[in-house]
N, CA, C and O atoms as a DFTB+ gen file, in Angstrom:
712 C
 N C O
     1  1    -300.670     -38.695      24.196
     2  2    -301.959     -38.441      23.588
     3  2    -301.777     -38.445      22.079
     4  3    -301.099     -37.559      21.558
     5  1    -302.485     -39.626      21.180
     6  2    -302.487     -39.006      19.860
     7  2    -302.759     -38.054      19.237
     8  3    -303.850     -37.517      19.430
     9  1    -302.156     -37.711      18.605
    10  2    -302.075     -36.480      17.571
    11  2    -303.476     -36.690      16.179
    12  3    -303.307     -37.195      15.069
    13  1    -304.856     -36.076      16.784
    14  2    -305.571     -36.814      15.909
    15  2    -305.978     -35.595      14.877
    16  3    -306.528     -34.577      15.297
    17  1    -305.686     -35.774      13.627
    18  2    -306.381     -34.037      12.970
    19  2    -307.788     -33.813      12.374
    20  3    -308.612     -34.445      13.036
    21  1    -308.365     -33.107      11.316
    22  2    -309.868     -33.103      11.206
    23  2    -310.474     -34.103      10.340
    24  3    -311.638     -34.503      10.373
    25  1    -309.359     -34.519       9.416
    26  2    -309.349     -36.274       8.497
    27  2    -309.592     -37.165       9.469
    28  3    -310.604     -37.857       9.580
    29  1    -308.521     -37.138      10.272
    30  2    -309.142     -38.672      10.861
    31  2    -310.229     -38.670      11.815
    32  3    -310.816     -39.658      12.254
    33  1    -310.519     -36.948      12.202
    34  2    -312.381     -37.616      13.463
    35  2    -313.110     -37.594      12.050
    36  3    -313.731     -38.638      11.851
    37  1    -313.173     -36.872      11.250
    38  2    -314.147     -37.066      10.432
    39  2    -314.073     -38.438       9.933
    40  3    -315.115     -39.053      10.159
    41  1    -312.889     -39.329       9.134
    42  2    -313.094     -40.561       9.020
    43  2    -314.098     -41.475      10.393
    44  3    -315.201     -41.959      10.139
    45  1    -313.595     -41.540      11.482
    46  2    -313.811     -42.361      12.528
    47  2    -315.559     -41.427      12.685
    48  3    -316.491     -42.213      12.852
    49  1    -315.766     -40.635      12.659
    50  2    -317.331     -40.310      12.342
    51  2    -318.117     -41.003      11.524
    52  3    -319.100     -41.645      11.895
    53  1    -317.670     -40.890      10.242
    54  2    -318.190     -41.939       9.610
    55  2    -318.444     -42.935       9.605
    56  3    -319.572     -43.353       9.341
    57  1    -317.329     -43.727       9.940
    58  2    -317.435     -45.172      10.552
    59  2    -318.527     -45.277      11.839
    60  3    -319.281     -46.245      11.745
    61  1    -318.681     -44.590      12.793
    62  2    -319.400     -44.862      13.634
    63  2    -320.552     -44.914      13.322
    64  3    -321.270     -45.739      13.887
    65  1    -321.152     -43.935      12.193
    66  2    -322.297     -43.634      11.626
    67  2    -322.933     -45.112      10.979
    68  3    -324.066     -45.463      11.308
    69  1    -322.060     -45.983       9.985
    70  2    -322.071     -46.579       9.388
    71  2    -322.214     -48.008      10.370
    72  3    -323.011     -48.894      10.061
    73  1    -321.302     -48.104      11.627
    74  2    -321.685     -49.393      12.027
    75  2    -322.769     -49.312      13.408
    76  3    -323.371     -50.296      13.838
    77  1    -322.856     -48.102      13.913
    78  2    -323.582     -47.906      14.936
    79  2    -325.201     -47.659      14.902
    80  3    -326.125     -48.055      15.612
    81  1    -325.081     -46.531      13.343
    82  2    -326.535     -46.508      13.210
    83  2    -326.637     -44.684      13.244
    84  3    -325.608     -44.154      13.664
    85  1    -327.729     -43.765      12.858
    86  2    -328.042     -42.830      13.444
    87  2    -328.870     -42.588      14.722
    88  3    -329.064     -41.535      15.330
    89  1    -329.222     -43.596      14.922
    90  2    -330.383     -43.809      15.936
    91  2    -329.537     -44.250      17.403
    92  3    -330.025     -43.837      18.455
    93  1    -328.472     -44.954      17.450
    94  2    -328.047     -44.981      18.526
    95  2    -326.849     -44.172      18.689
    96  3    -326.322     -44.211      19.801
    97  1    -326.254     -43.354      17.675
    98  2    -325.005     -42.720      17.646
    99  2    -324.950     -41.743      18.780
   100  3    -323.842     -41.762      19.317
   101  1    -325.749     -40.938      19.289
   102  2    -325.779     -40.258      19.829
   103  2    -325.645     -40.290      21.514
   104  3    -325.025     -39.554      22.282
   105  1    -326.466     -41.415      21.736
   106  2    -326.374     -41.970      22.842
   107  2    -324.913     -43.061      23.365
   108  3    -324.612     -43.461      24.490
   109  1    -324.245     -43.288      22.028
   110  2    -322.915     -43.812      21.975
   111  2    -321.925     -42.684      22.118
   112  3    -320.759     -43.002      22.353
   113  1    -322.195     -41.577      22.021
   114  2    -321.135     -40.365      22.139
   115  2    -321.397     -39.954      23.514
   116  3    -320.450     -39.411      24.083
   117  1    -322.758     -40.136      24.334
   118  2    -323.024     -39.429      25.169
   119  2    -322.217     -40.648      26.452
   120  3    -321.429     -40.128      27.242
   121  1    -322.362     -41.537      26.521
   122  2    -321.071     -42.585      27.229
   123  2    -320.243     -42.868      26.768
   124  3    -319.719     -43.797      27.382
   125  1    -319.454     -42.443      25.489
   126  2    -318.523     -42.165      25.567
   127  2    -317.950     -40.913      26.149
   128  3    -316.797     -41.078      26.549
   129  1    -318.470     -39.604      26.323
   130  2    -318.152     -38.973      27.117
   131  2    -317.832     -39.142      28.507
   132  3    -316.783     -38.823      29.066
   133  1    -319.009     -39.763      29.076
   134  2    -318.757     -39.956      30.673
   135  2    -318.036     -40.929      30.941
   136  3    -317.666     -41.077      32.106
   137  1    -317.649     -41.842      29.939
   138  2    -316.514     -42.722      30.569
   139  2    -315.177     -42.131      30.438
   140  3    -314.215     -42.567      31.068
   141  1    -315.115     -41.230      29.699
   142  2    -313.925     -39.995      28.992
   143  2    -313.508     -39.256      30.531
   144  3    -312.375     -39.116      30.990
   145  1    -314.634     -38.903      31.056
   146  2    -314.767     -38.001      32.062
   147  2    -314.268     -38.434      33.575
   148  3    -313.689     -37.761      34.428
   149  1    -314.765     -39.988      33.592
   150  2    -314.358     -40.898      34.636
   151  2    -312.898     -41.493      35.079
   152  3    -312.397     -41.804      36.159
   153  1    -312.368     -41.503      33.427
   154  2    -311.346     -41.436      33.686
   155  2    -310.456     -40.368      33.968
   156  3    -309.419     -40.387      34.631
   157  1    -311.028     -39.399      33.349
   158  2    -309.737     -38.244      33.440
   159  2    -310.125     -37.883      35.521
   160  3    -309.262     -37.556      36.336
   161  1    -311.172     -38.030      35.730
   162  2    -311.112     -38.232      37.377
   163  2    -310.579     -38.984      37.656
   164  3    -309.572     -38.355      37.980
   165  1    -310.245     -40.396      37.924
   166  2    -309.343     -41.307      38.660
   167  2    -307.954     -40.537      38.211
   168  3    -307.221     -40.062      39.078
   169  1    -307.672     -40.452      36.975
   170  2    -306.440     -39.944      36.704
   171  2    -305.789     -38.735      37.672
   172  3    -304.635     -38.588      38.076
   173  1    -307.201     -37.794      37.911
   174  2    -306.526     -36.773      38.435
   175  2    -306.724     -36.692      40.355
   176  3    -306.172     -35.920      41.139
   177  1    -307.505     -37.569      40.574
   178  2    -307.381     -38.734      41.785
   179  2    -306.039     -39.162      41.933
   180  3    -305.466     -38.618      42.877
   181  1    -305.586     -39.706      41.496
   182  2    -304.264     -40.388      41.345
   183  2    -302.840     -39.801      41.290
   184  3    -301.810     -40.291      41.754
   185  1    -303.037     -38.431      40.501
   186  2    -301.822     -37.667      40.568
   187  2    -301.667     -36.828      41.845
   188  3    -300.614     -36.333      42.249
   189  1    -303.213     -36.720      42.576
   190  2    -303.285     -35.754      43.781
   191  2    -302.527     -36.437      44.666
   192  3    -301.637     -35.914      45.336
   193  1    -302.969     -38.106      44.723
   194  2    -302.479     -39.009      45.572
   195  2    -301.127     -38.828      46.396
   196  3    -300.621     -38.669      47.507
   197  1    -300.829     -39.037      44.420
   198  2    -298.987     -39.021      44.536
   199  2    -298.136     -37.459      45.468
   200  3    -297.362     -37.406      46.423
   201  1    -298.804     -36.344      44.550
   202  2    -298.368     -35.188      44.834
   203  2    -298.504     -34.934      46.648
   204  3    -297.746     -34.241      47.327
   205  1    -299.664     -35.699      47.116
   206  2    -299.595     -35.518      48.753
   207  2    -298.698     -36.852      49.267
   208  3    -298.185     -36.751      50.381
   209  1    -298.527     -37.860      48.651
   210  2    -297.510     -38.468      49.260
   211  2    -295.938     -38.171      49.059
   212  3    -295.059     -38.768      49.680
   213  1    -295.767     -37.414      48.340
   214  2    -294.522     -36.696      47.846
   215  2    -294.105     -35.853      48.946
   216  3    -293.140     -35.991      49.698
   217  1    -295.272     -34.679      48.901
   218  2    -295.452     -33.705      49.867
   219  2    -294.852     -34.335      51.246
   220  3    -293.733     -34.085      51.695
   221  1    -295.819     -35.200      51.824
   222  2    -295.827     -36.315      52.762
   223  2    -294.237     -36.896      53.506
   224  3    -293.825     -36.962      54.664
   225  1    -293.732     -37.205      52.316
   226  2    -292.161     -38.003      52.949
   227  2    -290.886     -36.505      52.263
   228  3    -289.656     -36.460      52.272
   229  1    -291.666     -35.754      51.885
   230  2    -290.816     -34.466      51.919
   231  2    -289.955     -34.708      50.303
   232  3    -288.760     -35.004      50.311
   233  1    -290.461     -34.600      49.431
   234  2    -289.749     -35.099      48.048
   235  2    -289.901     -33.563      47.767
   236  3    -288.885     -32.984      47.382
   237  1    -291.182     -32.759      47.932
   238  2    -291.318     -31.314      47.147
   239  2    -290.063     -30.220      47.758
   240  3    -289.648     -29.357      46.984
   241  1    -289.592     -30.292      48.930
   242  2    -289.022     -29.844      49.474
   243  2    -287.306     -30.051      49.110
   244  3    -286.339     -29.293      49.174
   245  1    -287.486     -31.430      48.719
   246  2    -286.164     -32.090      48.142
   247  2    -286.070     -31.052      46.850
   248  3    -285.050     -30.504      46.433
   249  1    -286.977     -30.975      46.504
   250  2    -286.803     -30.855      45.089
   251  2    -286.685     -29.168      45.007
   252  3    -286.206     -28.683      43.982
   253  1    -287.173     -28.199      46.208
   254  2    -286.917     -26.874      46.516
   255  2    -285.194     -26.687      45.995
   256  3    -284.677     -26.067      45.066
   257  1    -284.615     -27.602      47.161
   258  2    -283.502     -27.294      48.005
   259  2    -282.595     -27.874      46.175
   260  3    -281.640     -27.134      45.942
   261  1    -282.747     -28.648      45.390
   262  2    -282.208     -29.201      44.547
   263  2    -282.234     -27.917      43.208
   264  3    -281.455     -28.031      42.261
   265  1    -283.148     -26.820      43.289
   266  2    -283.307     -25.806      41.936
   267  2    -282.241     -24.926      42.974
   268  3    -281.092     -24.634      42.643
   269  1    -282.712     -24.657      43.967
   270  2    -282.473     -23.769      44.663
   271  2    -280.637     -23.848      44.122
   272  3    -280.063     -22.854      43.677
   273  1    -279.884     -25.359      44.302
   274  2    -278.616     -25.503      44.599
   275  2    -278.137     -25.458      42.870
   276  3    -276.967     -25.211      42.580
   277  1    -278.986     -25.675      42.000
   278  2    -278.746     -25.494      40.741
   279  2    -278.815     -24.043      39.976
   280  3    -278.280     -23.709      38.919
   281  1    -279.616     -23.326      40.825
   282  2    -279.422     -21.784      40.320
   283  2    -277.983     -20.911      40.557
   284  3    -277.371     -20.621      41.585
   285  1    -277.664     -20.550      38.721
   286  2    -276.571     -20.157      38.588
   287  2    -276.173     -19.058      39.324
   288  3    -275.055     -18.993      39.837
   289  1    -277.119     -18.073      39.424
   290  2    -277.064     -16.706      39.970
   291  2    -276.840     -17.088      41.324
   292  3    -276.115     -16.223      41.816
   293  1    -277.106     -17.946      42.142
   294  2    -276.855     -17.971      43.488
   295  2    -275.768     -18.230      43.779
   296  3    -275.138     -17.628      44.648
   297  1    -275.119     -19.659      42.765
   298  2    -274.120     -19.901      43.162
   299  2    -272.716     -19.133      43.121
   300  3    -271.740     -19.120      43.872
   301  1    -273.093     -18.394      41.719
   302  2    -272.069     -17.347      41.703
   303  2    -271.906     -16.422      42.693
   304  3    -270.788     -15.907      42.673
   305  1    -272.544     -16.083      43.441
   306  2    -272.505     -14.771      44.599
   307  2    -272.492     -15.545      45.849
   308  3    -272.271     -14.917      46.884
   309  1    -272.765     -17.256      45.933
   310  2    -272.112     -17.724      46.939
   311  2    -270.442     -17.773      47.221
   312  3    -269.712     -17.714      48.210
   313  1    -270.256     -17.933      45.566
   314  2    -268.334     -18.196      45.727
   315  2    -267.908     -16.654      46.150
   316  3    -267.101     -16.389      47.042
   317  1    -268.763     -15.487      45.157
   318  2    -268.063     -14.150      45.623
   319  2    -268.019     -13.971      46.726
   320  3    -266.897     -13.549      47.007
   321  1    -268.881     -14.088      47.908
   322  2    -268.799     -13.960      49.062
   323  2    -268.093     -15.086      49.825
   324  3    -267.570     -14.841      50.912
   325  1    -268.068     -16.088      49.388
   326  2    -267.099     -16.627      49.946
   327  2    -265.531     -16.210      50.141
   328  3    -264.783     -16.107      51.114
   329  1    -265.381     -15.981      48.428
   330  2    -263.957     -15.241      48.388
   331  2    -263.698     -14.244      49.261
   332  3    -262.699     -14.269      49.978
   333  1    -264.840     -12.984      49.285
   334  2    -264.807     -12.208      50.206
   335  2    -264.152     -12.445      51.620
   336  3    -263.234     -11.941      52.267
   337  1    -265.147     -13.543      51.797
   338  2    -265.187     -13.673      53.690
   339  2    -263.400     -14.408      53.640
   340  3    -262.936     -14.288      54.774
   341  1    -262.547     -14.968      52.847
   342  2    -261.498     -16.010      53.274
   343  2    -260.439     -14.411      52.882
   344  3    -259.377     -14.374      53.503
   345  1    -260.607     -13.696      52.316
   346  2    -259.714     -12.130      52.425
   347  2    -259.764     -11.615      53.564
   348  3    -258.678     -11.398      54.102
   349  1    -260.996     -11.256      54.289
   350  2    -260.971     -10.568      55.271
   351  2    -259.950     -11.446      56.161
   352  3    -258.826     -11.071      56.494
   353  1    -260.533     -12.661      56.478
   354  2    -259.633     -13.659      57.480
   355  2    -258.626     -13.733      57.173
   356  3    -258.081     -14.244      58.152
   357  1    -257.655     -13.527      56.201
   358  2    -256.376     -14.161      55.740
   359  2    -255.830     -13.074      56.366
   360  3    -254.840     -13.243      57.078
   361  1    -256.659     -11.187      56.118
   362  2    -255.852     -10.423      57.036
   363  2    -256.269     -10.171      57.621
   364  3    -257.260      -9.441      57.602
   365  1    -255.467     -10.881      58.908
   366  2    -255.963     -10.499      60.305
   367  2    -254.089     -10.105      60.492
   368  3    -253.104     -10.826      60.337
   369  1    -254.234      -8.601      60.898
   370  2    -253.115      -7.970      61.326
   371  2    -252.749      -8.498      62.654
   372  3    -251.641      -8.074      62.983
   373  1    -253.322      -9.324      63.593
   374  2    -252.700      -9.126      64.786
   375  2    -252.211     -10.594      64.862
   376  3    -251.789     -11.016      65.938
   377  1    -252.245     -11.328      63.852
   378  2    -251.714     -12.567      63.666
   379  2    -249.732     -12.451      63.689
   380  3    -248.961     -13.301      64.136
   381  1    -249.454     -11.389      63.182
   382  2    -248.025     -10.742      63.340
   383  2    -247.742      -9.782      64.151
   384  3    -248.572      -9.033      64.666
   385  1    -246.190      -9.742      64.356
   386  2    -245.959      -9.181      65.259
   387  2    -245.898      -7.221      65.250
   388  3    -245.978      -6.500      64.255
   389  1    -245.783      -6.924      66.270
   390  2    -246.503      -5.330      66.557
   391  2    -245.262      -4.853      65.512
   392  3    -244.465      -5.671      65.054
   393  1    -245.226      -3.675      65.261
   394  2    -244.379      -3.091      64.611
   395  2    -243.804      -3.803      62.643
   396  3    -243.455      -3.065      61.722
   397  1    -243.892      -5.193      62.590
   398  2    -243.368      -5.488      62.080
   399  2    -244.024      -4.616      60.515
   400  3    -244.932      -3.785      60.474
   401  1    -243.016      -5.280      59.101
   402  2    -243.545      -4.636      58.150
   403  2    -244.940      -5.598      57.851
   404  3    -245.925      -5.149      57.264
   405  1    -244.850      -6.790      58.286
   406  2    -245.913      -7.389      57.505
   407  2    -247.538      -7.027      58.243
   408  3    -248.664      -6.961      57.749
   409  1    -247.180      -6.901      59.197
   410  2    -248.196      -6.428      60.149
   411  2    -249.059      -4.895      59.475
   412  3    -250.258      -4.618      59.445
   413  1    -247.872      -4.146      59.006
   414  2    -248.242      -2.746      58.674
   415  2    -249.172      -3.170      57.178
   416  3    -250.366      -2.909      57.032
   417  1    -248.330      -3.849      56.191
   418  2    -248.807      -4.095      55.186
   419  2    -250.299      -4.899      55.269
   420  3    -251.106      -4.809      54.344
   421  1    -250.494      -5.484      56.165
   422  2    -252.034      -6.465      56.261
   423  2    -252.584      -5.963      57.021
   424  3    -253.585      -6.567      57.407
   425  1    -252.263      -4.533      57.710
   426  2    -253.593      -3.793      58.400
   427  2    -253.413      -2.680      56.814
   428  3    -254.587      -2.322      56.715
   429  1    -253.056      -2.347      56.238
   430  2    -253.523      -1.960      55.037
   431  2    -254.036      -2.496      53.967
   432  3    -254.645      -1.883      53.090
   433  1    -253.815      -3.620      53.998
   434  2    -254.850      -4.558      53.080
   435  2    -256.140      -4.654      53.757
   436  3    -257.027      -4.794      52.914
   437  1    -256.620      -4.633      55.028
   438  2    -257.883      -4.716      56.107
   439  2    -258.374      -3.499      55.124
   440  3    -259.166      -3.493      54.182
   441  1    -257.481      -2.345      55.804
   442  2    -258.428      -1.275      55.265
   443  2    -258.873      -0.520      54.255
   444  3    -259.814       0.269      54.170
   445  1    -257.540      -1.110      53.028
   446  2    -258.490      -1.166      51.787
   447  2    -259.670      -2.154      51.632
   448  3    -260.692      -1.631      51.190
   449  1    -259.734      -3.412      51.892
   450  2    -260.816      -4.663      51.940
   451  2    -261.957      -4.355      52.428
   452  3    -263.071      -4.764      52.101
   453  1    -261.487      -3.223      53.653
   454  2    -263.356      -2.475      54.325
   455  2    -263.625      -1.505      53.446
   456  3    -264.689      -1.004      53.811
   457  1    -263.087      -0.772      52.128
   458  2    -262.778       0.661      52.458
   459  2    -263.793       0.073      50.898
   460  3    -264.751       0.677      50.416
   461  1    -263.249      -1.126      50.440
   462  2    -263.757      -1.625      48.822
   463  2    -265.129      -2.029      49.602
   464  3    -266.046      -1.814      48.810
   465  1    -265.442      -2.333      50.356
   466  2    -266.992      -3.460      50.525
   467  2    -267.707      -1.900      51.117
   468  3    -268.612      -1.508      50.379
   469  1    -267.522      -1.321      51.886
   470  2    -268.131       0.013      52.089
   471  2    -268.554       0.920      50.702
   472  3    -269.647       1.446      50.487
   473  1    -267.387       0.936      49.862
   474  2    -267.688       1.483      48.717
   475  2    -269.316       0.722      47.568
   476  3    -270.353       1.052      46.993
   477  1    -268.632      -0.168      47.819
   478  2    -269.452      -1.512      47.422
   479  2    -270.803      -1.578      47.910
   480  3    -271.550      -1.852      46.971
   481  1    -271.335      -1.458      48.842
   482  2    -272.063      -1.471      49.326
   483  2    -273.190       0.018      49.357
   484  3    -274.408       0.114      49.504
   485  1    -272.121       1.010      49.147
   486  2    -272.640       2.171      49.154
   487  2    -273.201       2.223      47.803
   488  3    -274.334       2.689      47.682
   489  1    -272.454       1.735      46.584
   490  2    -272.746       1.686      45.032
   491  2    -274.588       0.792      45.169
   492  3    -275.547       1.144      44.483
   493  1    -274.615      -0.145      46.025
   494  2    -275.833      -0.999      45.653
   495  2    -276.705      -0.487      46.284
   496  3    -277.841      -0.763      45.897
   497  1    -276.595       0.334      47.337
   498  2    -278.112       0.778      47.903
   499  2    -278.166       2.078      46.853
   500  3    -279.153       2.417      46.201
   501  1    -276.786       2.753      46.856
   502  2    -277.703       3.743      45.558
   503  2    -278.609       3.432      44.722
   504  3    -279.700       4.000      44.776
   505  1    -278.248       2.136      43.457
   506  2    -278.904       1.844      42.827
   507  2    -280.056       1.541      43.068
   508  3    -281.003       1.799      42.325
   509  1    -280.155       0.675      44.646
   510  2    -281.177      -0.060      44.851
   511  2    -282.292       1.192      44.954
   512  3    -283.447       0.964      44.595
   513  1    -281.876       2.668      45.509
   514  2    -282.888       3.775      45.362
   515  2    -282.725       3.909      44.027
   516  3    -283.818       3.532      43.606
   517  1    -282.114       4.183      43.149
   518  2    -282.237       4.242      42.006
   519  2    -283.659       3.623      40.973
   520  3    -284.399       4.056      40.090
   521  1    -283.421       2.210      41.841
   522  2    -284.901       2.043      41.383
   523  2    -285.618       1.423      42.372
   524  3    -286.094       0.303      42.183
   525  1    -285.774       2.111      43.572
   526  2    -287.155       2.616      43.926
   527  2    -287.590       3.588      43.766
   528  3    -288.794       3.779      43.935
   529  1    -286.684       4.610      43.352
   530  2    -287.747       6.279      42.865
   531  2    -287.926       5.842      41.886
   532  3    -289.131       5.799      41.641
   533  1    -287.106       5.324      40.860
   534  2    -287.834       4.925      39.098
   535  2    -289.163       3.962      39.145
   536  3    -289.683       3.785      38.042
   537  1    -289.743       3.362      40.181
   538  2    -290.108       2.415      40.220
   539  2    -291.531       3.242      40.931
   540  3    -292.652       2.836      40.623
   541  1    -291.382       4.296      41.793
   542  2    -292.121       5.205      42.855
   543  2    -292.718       6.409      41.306
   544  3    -293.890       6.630      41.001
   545  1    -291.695       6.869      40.741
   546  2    -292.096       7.786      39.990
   547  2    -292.743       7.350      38.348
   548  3    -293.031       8.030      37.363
   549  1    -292.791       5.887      38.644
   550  2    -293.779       5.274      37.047
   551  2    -294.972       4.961      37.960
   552  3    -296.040       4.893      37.351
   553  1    -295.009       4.832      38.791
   554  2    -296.511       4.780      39.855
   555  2    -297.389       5.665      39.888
   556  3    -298.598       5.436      39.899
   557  1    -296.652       7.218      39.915
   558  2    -297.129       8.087      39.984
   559  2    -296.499       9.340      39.621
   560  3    -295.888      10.249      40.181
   561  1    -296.882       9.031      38.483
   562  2    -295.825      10.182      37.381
   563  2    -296.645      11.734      37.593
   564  3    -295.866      12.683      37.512
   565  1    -297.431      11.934      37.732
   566  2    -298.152      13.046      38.415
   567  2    -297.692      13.848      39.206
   568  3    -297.765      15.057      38.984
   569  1    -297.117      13.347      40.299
   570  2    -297.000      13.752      41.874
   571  2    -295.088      14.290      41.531
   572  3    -294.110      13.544      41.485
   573  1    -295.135      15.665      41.362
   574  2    -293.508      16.542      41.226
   575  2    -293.358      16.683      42.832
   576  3    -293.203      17.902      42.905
   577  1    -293.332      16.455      43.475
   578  2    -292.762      16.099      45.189
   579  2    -291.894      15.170      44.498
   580  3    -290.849      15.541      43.964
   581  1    -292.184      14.311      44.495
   582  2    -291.102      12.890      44.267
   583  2    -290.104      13.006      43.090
   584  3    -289.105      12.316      42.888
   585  1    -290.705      14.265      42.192
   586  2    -289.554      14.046      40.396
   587  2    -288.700      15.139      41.122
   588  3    -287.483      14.964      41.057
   589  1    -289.151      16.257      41.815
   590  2    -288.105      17.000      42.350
   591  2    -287.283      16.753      43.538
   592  3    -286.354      17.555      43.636
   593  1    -287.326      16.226      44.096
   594  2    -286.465      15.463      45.361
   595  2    -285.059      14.630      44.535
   596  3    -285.114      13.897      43.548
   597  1    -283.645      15.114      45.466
   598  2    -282.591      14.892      44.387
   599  2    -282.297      13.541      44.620
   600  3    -282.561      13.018      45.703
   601  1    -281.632      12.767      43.447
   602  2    -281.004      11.862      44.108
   603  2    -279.759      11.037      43.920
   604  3    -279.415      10.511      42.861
   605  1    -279.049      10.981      45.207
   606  2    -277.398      10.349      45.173
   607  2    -277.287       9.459      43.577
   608  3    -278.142       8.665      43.186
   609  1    -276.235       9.767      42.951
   610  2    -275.742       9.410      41.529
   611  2    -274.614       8.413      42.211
   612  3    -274.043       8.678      43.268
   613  1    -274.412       7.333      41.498
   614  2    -273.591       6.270      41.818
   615  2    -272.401       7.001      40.855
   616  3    -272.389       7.316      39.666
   617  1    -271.301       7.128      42.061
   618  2    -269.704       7.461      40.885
   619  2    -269.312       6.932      40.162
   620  3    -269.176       7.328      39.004
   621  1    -268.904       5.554      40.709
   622  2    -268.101       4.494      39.707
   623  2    -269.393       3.355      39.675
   624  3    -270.275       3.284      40.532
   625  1    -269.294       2.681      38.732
   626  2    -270.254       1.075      38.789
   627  2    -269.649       0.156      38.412
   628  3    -269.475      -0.073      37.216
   629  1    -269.123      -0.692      39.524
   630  2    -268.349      -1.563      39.255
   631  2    -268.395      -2.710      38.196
   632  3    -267.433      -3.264      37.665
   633  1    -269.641      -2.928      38.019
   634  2    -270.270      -3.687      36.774
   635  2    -270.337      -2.816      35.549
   636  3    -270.980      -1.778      35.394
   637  1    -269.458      -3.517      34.617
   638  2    -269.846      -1.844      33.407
   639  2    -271.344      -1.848      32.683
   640  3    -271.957      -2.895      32.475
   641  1    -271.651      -1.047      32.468
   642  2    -273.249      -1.450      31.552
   643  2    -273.621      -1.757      30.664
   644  3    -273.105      -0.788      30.108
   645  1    -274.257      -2.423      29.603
   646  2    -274.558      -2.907      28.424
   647  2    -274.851      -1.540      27.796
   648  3    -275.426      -0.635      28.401
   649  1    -274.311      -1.445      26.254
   650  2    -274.751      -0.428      25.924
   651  2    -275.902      -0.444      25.269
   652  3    -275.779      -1.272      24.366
   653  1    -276.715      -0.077      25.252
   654  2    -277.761       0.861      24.840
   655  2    -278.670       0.111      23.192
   656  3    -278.525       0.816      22.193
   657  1    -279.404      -1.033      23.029
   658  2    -279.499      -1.084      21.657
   659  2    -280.068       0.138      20.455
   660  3    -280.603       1.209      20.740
   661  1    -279.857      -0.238      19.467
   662  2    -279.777       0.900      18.408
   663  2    -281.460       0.730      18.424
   664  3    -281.980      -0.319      18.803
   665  1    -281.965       1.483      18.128
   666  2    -283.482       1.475      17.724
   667  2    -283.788       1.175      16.357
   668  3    -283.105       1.609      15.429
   669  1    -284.674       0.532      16.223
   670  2    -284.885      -0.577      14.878
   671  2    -285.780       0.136      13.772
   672  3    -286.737       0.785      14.196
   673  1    -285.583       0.086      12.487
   674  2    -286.251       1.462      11.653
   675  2    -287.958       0.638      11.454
   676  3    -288.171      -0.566      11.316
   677  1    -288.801       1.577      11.494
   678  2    -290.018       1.133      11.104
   679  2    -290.461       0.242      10.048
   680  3    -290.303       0.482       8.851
   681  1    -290.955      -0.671      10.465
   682  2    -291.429      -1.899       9.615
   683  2    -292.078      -0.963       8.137
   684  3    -292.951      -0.106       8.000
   685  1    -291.022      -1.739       7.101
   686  2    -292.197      -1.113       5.772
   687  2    -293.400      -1.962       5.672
   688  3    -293.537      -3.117       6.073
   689  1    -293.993      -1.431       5.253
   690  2    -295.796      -1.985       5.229
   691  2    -295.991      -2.023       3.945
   692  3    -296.930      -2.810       3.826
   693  1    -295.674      -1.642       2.845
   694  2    -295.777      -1.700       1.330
   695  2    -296.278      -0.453       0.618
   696  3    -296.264      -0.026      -0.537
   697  1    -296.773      -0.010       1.931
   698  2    -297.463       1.671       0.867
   699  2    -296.498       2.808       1.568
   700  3    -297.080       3.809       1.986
   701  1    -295.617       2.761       1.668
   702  2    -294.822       3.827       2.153
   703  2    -294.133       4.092       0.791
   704  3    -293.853       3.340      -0.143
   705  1    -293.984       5.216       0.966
   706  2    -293.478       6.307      -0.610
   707  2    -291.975       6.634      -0.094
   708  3    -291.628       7.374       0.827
   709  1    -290.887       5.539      -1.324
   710  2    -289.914       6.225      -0.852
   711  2    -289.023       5.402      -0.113
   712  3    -288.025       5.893       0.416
């Protein structure tokens, strides 16, 4: 679409004025509108077209599965869990023999590996209440049932936290004294 600014409709006003007339100008703007209008219908005729034949042979769906496989956040917690799941399998204690040391040592790797994802797991539903009461108690900051009801504090967080930004000093405005 050209980039047209208030110089050039006003030029091209003029001009129309000048070769069209005052007497028919008006009625020259008024089809130029509706042919303006006619087109931007076929146009948008045309893109519907496409968008249901897209739909149609399954391109929108292509194109789901294609953000979907490009989102970073997913893929990262696909590999973590992947990693996850090829630990658990690697120790499988009964792959060795009874008594042996290696046997002893990879049913203790099992049960630190459950003992971390239990922990793990226990850390994320805390939070995850964490904020559903924060989330329950900006709803309805009123209601002390819900601010007094206690709730489980996460011990460790395995993710450390961003600290805290500094708070930014008040904009001077020009009449401040000082």
């Amino acid at each position: 679409m050209p980039d047209i600014g208030m110089m050039e409709l006003l030029v091209i006003g003029i001009v129309a004025l000048i070769v069209v007339g005052p007497k028919d100008l008006p009625k020259m703007f008024r089809t130029f509108g509706q042919v303006t209008g006619r087109i931007r219908g076929m146009a948008k005729d045309f893109s519907r077209a496409m968008d249901e034949a897209a739909g149609e042979t399954g391109m929108k769906d292509l194109g789901k599965d294609l953000r979907a496989m490009a989102n970073p956040k997913k893929m990262g917690m696909d590999a973590v869990n992947k990693a996850f799941d090829g630990i658990e399998k690697d120790i499988d204690p009964t792959q060795f023999e009874e008594g042996s040391e290696t046997r002893a040592m990879a049913e203790k790797r099992l049960a630190d590996s459950k003992a971390a994802r239990e922990q793990a797991d226990a850390l994320r539903k805390a939070r995850e209440d964490d904020i559903r009461n924060a989330k329950l108690a900006a709803v309805t900051p009123g209601d002390a049932s819900a601010s007094a009801t206690p709730v489980p504090a996460a011990t460790a967080d395995p993710v450390a936290a961003e600290p805290a930004p500094e708070a930014a000093a008040e904009p001077r405005t020009g009449t401040d004294q000082g």
